[in-house]
Amino acid sequence: MSQFKDVLKLLTLVTLLLVSHAGLGAPGGNEHPVFQLVKWELTANPELGRESFIRMGHAILCNLGTQELPNRLKAKLNLHAFQSADHDSQIEMVNLLTDDELKTLIVIPAELKYLEVSEAEFNKLSDHRVFELENGGLEKFRALIQFKKYGMTYYRWPIHPLAKSEDSPVFKMIERLRGQAPKLKKGFLKFNFTSSRSLIVFHDSYDDSISLKISLPKGEGPFKQKAVSMKGWRAWTDHNRWLKAFSPDESNPHLVLLREPYGLALADSTLSIDDGLLARDLKDLLGGAFYYLPVFSVMTDTAGVEIATLNGSDDPYAFWTEHLIRPLAMAISELRARTGAEHTSPHSQNLMVELDSELKPTGRIVLRDFDFYIDDNIFYELNSLGLKSEGLTRSGFQFVGFALRNGFQTLPSWLDDKKFGQWIEQYFQVYRDHFSKVTEIPPETAFDSADIYKYSYWQYVPVLDRDYLTGAKANFHVIYFSTLSRFRDWYLNWLSGKEGAQPINPDLNSTPSQDLSAENKPSAKYQSTNTEPLPLEEFSTFITAKTTFDSLDSRLEIATSEAKSMSLGDRKNWVQRVGMESLAEAHQNSRDPKAIFESLLLVFEIEPLFVHEIAKRNGRNPMKVDESNPYFSKIKNLFNRAEELNSNIALIRSGSKEEVIKSLAVVEKVLIRPYTSNADAFAYRLKREQDSILRGELALALARFAKDDSTVKSFLENNKQLVPQEFVGRVEDVINGRETNCIGIVRQAS
């Protein structure tokens, strides 16, 4: 039996590493690890379909030489006739290929067209930047992008093969400078597609290859518009600097960071356009000792099963739990602990499993794409680089996320929804354990008891009864650090080199036996609105503590006043700090109906739909008392108001035009406060609505919020193109406080 297994492993390895492009620098006669990555990216990706294959295949054929077309495709397609035909005829020719033939075609490297731009031309633009991060291999990047001609420095600026050259911002900039359209060059660079906008780019062989992130303007189909703006470029380069300083190579035994050590960015104020590119290091792939398997390829019945089988496992789920979920949780938790950096899109496209030369998992996860944010508390604690916080940070303590399935709909036969839910649980448990191990934060910090939230419709809601996946786009799951005050104290003190944690306020960490009678009231600062502003982080812990829940009066009064002055963003963060799980539990344990009502009223003041979620969790009678109690009817009325608002918000997001108009009239009644749920719903529908009149009404509703809220005002300013021309003046009047009638024309008519 052991001999049979050895033969099976050998056959699987040979199948996975079948030679096809050994001439491109493949070591040992096997496919080069970079080319194997390309194959997995494009042919072991369930989310890439025939439409994507046709678009990529068309671009490959347009940039191939006759000698580069495999014989099996030469028999099916005349390359000279193809390249001489018009666009529509070319698409028809590509469409005649089978899926297998298309998969053969799209992994072929082709010539990459580029502009040659002189440094002198760069200097004529309003802004130009070169980013270089010492990473032990900058010469490789410079050799592909920079060169000397006529004694001057020139740069090769690639044009994405799926985009028209005239749509490139750099093409437009150079056309303006030269007074004529620049000519594209080719012959020096070759490329392979990947599953994203990035390209694998090289000159002679894969041994000198890099991954290049460039703009994809006006992409169609599954390839959405993905421009590299100057603002985004600067954030990415600063994140590279940050992670180079605080997570140097080999410092995290579970993680490989594919750094982006080289980049260019240009801006033209005359044309009001900008563009950028970033080069990503492929690190150990170039030496031939390792392979990188994309996580979306893990989650298949092909590569995922084959590699598990090769390693002696007949249970892919158990195998990848051990070799993907556990090391991923440890890698990300250690990165977060030491740097404060949280990846904004940790999905299966941005994560890969490192395999050795025999395709055995090494225990390390590969992370690409530096879309991070840094909690500003940690940023200000650690920042010794002189970096500005713009584009780098988010205020307060945020969350840790799990999103392998974000944008990924197709699951393999060995991974159903229930098992994926178990992956979510195991990920957060390993994350917690390893975070505590790295930081030496003890279990009693309550990190272990934190709720898991899922993104459902318009906000994050707690996961109930292990229902991880029900709800629109319920494929992003988080734990909020902001709800764990003791944990935060320990963590910040660990970062600053202190021992243990000093509680912010001892009153909030009282023992269950503490007497909370009138003779032992909390500190005076919670009893008068004439003192310093209420520290909301502390109040979040206080309001949900079982021992203090029944004496809320003065604190609720102050907190309600505090909440009325908060911006939408702060209000949303505050609600997340409270933690619905804890508040619902506090309700169930309280014997004071008045305290329950007043705490609900406070939450309603901040976000009514949070009250709706509490009602769903606890039922209509959370007090379990006689319904004749006067506060029961008040609580019931509050629940009814929240439910009505919830129904109308849902209609605004997805209802018909008539339903939206009626719902706007209902929601208008609660516009005394700009609730986050209202603003989110209006913005969501505004971005998707085709009817110009209804778009105008939604914009007016948002404008009424914008009068008092910078978050909404910023949204409207950044999305002016969504406001119909005939509404622009009225929207500006509302924002500036000049509106005389708060009811829109459509609603008056209805």
XYZ file of N, CA and C in Angstrom, residues 110-114 144 185-191 201-204:
51
model
N 3.147 37.116 -23.860
C 3.103 37.901 -25.100
C 3.855 39.207 -24.886
N 4.060 39.941 -25.972
C 4.778 41.211 -25.885
C 3.904 42.281 -25.226
N 4.522 43.054 -24.353
C 3.827 44.117 -23.636
C 4.197 45.462 -24.248
N 3.201 46.211 -24.680
C 3.441 47.529 -25.268
C 3.624 48.572 -24.160
N 4.431 49.571 -24.472
C 4.726 50.583 -23.466
C 5.086 51.903 -24.140
N 14.092 46.774 -15.734
C 12.898 46.577 -16.552
C 12.204 47.895 -16.885
N 5.791 51.411 -27.980
C 6.949 50.572 -28.257
C 6.644 49.139 -27.823
N 7.389 48.184 -28.379
C 7.305 46.808 -27.929
C 8.606 46.101 -28.290
N 8.787 44.909 -27.720
C 9.967 44.125 -28.037
C 10.887 43.891 -26.862
N 10.765 44.699 -25.798
C 11.650 44.521 -24.647
C 10.962 43.756 -23.522
N 9.680 44.020 -23.294
C 8.950 43.426 -22.179
C 7.963 42.374 -22.661
N 7.815 41.306 -21.878
C 6.762 40.322 -22.088
C 5.885 40.283 -20.844
N 4.667 39.779 -21.019
C 3.748 39.746 -19.884
C 2.943 38.458 -19.865
N 5.593 40.501 -15.463
C 6.369 41.174 -16.508
C 7.827 40.719 -16.415
N 8.442 40.439 -17.567
C 9.847 40.034 -17.591
C 10.454 40.404 -18.938
N 11.779 40.230 -19.045
C 12.487 40.515 -20.298
C 12.896 39.213 -20.984
N 13.917 38.535 -20.467
C 14.399 37.309 -21.103
C 13.711 36.062 -20.573
